Each structure stands twice: as structure tokens, then as C-alpha cells.
Amino acid sequence: RGGETKKVEFKETFGLDVKSQKAEKYIEESALKTIVAFMNTDGGELLIGVTDDGQINGVNAEVKKLHKKSADRFLLHFKNRLKDRIGQGFYPLVEYDLIEVEEAHVLHIHAKKSDQECYLDNMHYYVRAGPSTDKLEGPKLVDYIKNRSAN
């Protein structure tokens, strides 16, 4: 209800392009970047099935269209993306489940802060800065990790 913040992010879908009604990897990647950023910063909550302006559409259409109407298949797909793109060593830091909100199913993801650096695809480092996700590279990345280790 309070909108997006450093610790709360909304995504309309996990992988479904609502305009073309097709699966799109870049949409999945956006959610995964946010999860990585939460783990590299202070943790946070990702709600998939909620638009940027807070409208709750749920993931029902995505489950129906891409996962043969099976919530279990949808959750398995999400878990496999976590495993493949972030790494199963981070499983204990990511809790997720489908919750019912206003008669819609929303994928609620709680990512805890990690003690070690977390990368997307073992190479891309993201952090939260206010209500956005930023990629760090080069000297900014080195400085951030040094400061993070000192705290």
C-alpha cells in the first residue's frame, strides 16, 4: 500500500509480456536483478502481480498462459530460474509463495540480506538505491564491496 521503496518492489509479471502475451526473458531478468539487489543491500520484498502504481492484477493470467494453469509449475519455473541465474547456494535467503490478495494470486518473494556477494549469472552485481535497482561495475563495484565488507 505504501508503494515502491528501497525494500519493496512491484513487478506486473514474472515473464509474461502483457502486450504480446508471450514469454520474455528480459522481464524475468528484471525480477531476478531485483532479488540480487535486495540480497546485496538490506533485503526486501518483491511482489509479482502488482503494477508500478500498485494495482493488483495477480499472476493468474501468466500461470494460465505459460504454465498450463498450474501454480505448481509456475513456482517450479521460478525456483529453476533462481537456481540457474542466481545459484542454489542462495536458496536459504529467498522465501516465496503465492498469496491471495483481493481475489488475485500474487507471487510474494522475501529476499534476505546476504553475507556474501550475490551476482546474476555469476557476473552482474546489483544493489538497491531508493526504489530502484542499479548495476555496479568497475571502481564503483570494488568500492561498494569494500565498504560492504567493512560493515
mmCIF file of C-alpha atoms in Angstrom:
data_model
loop_
_atom_site.group_PDB
_atom_site.id
_atom_site.type_symbol
_atom_site.label_atom_id
_atom_site.label_comp_id
_atom_site.label_asym_id
_atom_site.label_seq_id
_atom_site.Cartn_x
_atom_site.Cartn_y
_atom_site.Cartn_z
ATOM 1 C CA ARG A 1 0.000 0.000 0.000
ATOM 2 C CA GLY A 2 2.932 2.339 0.598
ATOM 3 C CA GLY A 3 4.278 1.902 -2.945
ATOM 4 C CA GLU A 4 7.785 1.015 -4.033
ATOM 5 C CA THR A 5 10.686 1.742 -1.699
ATOM 6 C CA LYS A 6 14.250 0.598 -1.117
ATOM 7 C CA LYS A 7 12.820 -2.608 0.381
ATOM 8 C CA VAL A 8 9.648 -3.085 -1.686
ATOM 9 C CA GLU A 9 9.366 -3.581 -5.453
ATOM 10 C CA PHE A 10 6.413 -4.417 -7.719
ATOM 11 C CA LYS A 11 6.509 -6.315 -10.999
ATOM 12 C CA GLU A 12 3.441 -6.845 -13.140
ATOM 13 C CA THR A 13 4.516 -10.357 -14.239
ATOM 14 C CA PHE A 14 7.461 -12.693 -13.864
ATOM 15 C CA GLY A 15 7.912 -13.459 -17.544
ATOM 16 C CA LEU A 16 4.750 -12.672 -19.486
ATOM 17 C CA ASP A 17 4.736 -9.624 -21.757
ATOM 18 C CA VAL A 18 1.213 -8.335 -21.155
ATOM 19 C CA LYS A 19 1.014 -6.690 -24.588
ATOM 20 C CA SER A 20 2.256 -9.551 -26.777
ATOM 21 C CA GLN A 21 1.050 -12.296 -24.382
ATOM 22 C CA LYS A 22 4.372 -14.120 -24.901
ATOM 23 C CA ALA A 23 7.126 -15.187 -22.526
ATOM 24 C CA GLU A 24 10.023 -12.734 -22.494
ATOM 25 C CA LYS A 25 13.405 -13.377 -20.843
ATOM 26 C CA TYR A 26 14.080 -9.664 -20.240
ATOM 27 C CA ILE A 27 11.014 -9.477 -17.984
ATOM 28 C CA GLU A 28 12.242 -12.439 -15.904
ATOM 29 C CA GLU A 29 15.674 -10.844 -15.757
ATOM 30 C CA SER A 30 14.223 -7.652 -14.316
ATOM 31 C CA ALA A 31 12.741 -9.583 -11.369
ATOM 32 C CA LEU A 32 15.942 -11.573 -10.830
ATOM 33 C CA LYS A 33 18.033 -8.370 -10.820
ATOM 34 C CA THR A 34 15.790 -7.026 -8.076
ATOM 35 C CA ILE A 35 16.218 -10.180 -5.971
ATOM 36 C CA VAL A 36 20.018 -9.979 -6.356
ATOM 37 C CA ALA A 37 19.938 -6.281 -5.438
ATOM 38 C CA PHE A 38 17.907 -6.985 -2.294
ATOM 39 C CA MET A 39 20.408 -9.645 -1.203
ATOM 40 C CA ASN A 40 23.331 -7.278 -1.835
ATOM 41 C CA THR A 41 21.727 -4.407 0.049
ATOM 42 C CA ASP A 42 19.344 -4.755 3.007
ATOM 43 C CA GLY A 43 16.909 -7.425 1.843
ATOM 44 C CA GLY A 44 13.399 -6.731 0.630
ATOM 45 C CA GLU A 45 10.032 -7.803 -0.679
ATOM 46 C CA LEU A 46 9.214 -8.346 -4.356
ATOM 47 C CA LEU A 47 5.543 -8.610 -5.277
ATOM 48 C CA ILE A 48 4.923 -10.076 -8.723
ATOM 49 C CA GLY A 49 1.410 -9.469 -9.991
ATOM 50 C CA VAL A 50 1.307 -5.816 -8.906
ATOM 51 C CA THR A 51 1.735 -2.890 -11.307
ATOM 52 C CA ASP A 52 4.084 0.020 -10.578
ATOM 53 C CA ASP A 53 1.119 2.111 -9.483
ATOM 54 C CA GLY A 54 0.005 -0.566 -7.007
ATOM 55 C CA GLN A 55 -2.826 -2.150 -8.979
ATOM 56 C CA ILE A 56 -3.158 -5.822 -8.056
ATOM 57 C CA ASN A 57 -3.660 -7.878 -11.227
ATOM 58 C CA GLY A 58 -2.100 -11.080 -9.927
ATOM 59 C CA VAL A 59 -0.245 -13.734 -11.892
ATOM 60 C CA ASN A 60 -3.302 -15.822 -12.790
ATOM 61 C CA ALA A 61 -3.114 -14.923 -16.495
ATOM 62 C CA GLU A 62 0.593 -15.797 -16.595
ATOM 63 C CA VAL A 63 0.007 -19.130 -14.837
ATOM 64 C CA LYS A 64 -2.793 -19.929 -17.268
ATOM 65 C CA LYS A 65 -0.941 -18.829 -20.416
ATOM 66 C CA LEU A 66 2.623 -20.064 -19.734
ATOM 67 C CA HIS A 67 2.297 -22.825 -17.132
ATOM 68 C CA LYS A 68 -0.738 -24.846 -18.225
ATOM 69 C CA LYS A 69 -2.926 -23.382 -15.455
ATOM 70 C CA SER A 70 -0.649 -24.948 -12.832
ATOM 71 C CA ALA A 71 0.517 -22.821 -9.901
ATOM 72 C CA ASP A 72 2.970 -25.601 -9.034
ATOM 73 C CA ARG A 73 4.558 -25.387 -12.499
ATOM 74 C CA PHE A 74 4.799 -21.610 -12.141
ATOM 75 C CA LEU A 75 6.543 -21.909 -8.746
ATOM 76 C CA LEU A 76 8.870 -24.629 -10.096
ATOM 77 C CA HIS A 77 9.755 -22.381 -13.042
ATOM 78 C CA PHE A 78 10.553 -19.546 -10.635
ATOM 79 C CA LYS A 79 12.706 -21.846 -8.447
ATOM 80 C CA ASN A 80 14.596 -23.092 -11.502
ATOM 81 C CA ARG A 81 15.349 -19.528 -12.595
ATOM 82 C CA LEU A 82 16.684 -18.772 -9.098
ATOM 83 C CA LYS A 83 18.877 -21.860 -9.281
ATOM 84 C CA ASP A 84 20.143 -21.252 -12.827
ATOM 85 C CA ARG A 85 20.668 -17.494 -12.714
ATOM 86 C CA ILE A 86 21.475 -16.723 -9.035
ATOM 87 C CA GLY A 87 22.596 -20.062 -7.598
ATOM 88 C CA GLN A 88 21.148 -22.613 -5.228
ATOM 89 C CA GLY A 89 23.571 -21.502 -2.514
ATOM 90 C CA PHE A 90 21.251 -18.504 -2.072
ATOM 91 C CA TYR A 91 18.057 -20.604 -1.625
ATOM 92 C CA PRO A 92 18.006 -20.147 2.165
ATOM 93 C CA LEU A 93 17.838 -16.370 1.669
ATOM 94 C CA VAL A 94 14.824 -16.394 -0.648
ATOM 95 C CA GLU A 95 11.375 -17.292 0.620
ATOM 96 C CA TYR A 96 8.484 -17.230 -1.855
ATOM 97 C CA ASP A 97 4.878 -18.269 -2.153
ATOM 98 C CA LEU A 98 1.677 -17.415 -3.947
ATOM 99 C CA ILE A 99 -0.591 -15.366 -1.725
ATOM 100 C CA GLU A 100 -4.156 -14.280 -2.374
ATOM 101 C CA VAL A 101 -4.702 -10.534 -2.424
ATOM 102 C CA GLU A 102 -8.058 -9.081 -3.449
ATOM 103 C CA GLU A 103 -9.013 -12.352 -5.206
ATOM 104 C CA ALA A 104 -5.781 -12.405 -7.237
ATOM 105 C CA HIS A 105 -2.704 -14.553 -6.709
ATOM 106 C CA VAL A 106 0.495 -12.574 -6.164
ATOM 107 C CA LEU A 107 3.958 -14.122 -6.021
ATOM 108 C CA HIS A 108 5.413 -12.775 -2.782
ATOM 109 C CA ILE A 109 9.196 -13.033 -2.573
ATOM 110 C CA HIS A 110 11.139 -12.149 0.552
ATOM 111 C CA ALA A 111 14.897 -11.891 -0.087
ATOM 112 C CA LYS A 112 17.137 -11.575 2.951
ATOM 113 C CA LYS A 113 20.430 -9.709 3.001
ATOM 114 C CA SER A 114 23.346 -11.954 2.086
ATOM 115 C CA ASP A 115 26.641 -12.077 3.957
ATOM 116 C CA GLN A 116 28.403 -12.774 0.668
ATOM 117 C CA GLU A 117 28.219 -11.002 -2.670
ATOM 118 C CA CYS A 118 25.433 -12.207 -4.933
ATOM 119 C CA TYR A 119 25.644 -11.986 -8.724
ATOM 120 C CA LEU A 120 23.206 -12.572 -11.553
ATOM 121 C CA ASP A 121 24.731 -15.164 -13.892
ATOM 122 C CA ASN A 122 27.934 -15.103 -11.785
ATOM 123 C CA MET A 123 28.917 -11.736 -13.259
ATOM 124 C CA HIS A 124 26.369 -8.932 -12.823
ATOM 125 C CA TYR A 125 26.183 -7.133 -9.468
ATOM 126 C CA TYR A 126 23.110 -5.125 -8.465
ATOM 127 C CA VAL A 127 22.157 -3.031 -5.438
ATOM 128 C CA ARG A 128 19.081 -1.111 -4.328
ATOM 129 C CA ALA A 129 19.245 2.672 -4.328
ATOM 130 C CA GLY A 130 15.950 4.070 -3.130
ATOM 131 C CA PRO A 131 13.110 2.461 -5.088
ATOM 132 C CA SER A 132 15.361 1.371 -7.972
ATOM 133 C CA THR A 133 17.857 -1.341 -8.850
ATOM 134 C CA ASP A 134 21.298 -0.225 -10.023
ATOM 135 C CA LYS A 135 24.075 -2.233 -11.653
ATOM 136 C CA LEU A 136 27.555 -1.603 -10.257
ATOM 137 C CA GLU A 137 30.700 -2.126 -12.323
ATOM 138 C CA GLY A 138 34.377 -1.243 -12.216
ATOM 139 C CA PRO A 139 35.631 1.041 -9.424
ATOM 140 C CA LYS A 140 32.104 1.653 -8.053
ATOM 141 C CA LEU A 141 31.665 -2.099 -7.593
ATOM 142 C CA VAL A 142 35.046 -2.501 -5.887
ATOM 143 C CA ASP A 143 34.356 0.422 -3.531
ATOM 144 C CA TYR A 144 30.871 -0.848 -2.697
ATOM 145 C CA ILE A 145 32.100 -4.358 -1.865
ATOM 146 C CA LYS A 146 34.973 -2.986 0.255
ATOM 147 C CA ASN A 147 32.561 -0.802 2.222
ATOM 148 C CA ARG A 148 30.044 -3.632 2.500
ATOM 149 C CA SER A 149 32.711 -5.959 3.920
ATOM 150 C CA ALA A 150 33.750 -3.330 6.471
ATOM 151 C CA ASN A 151 30.205 -3.080 7.877
#
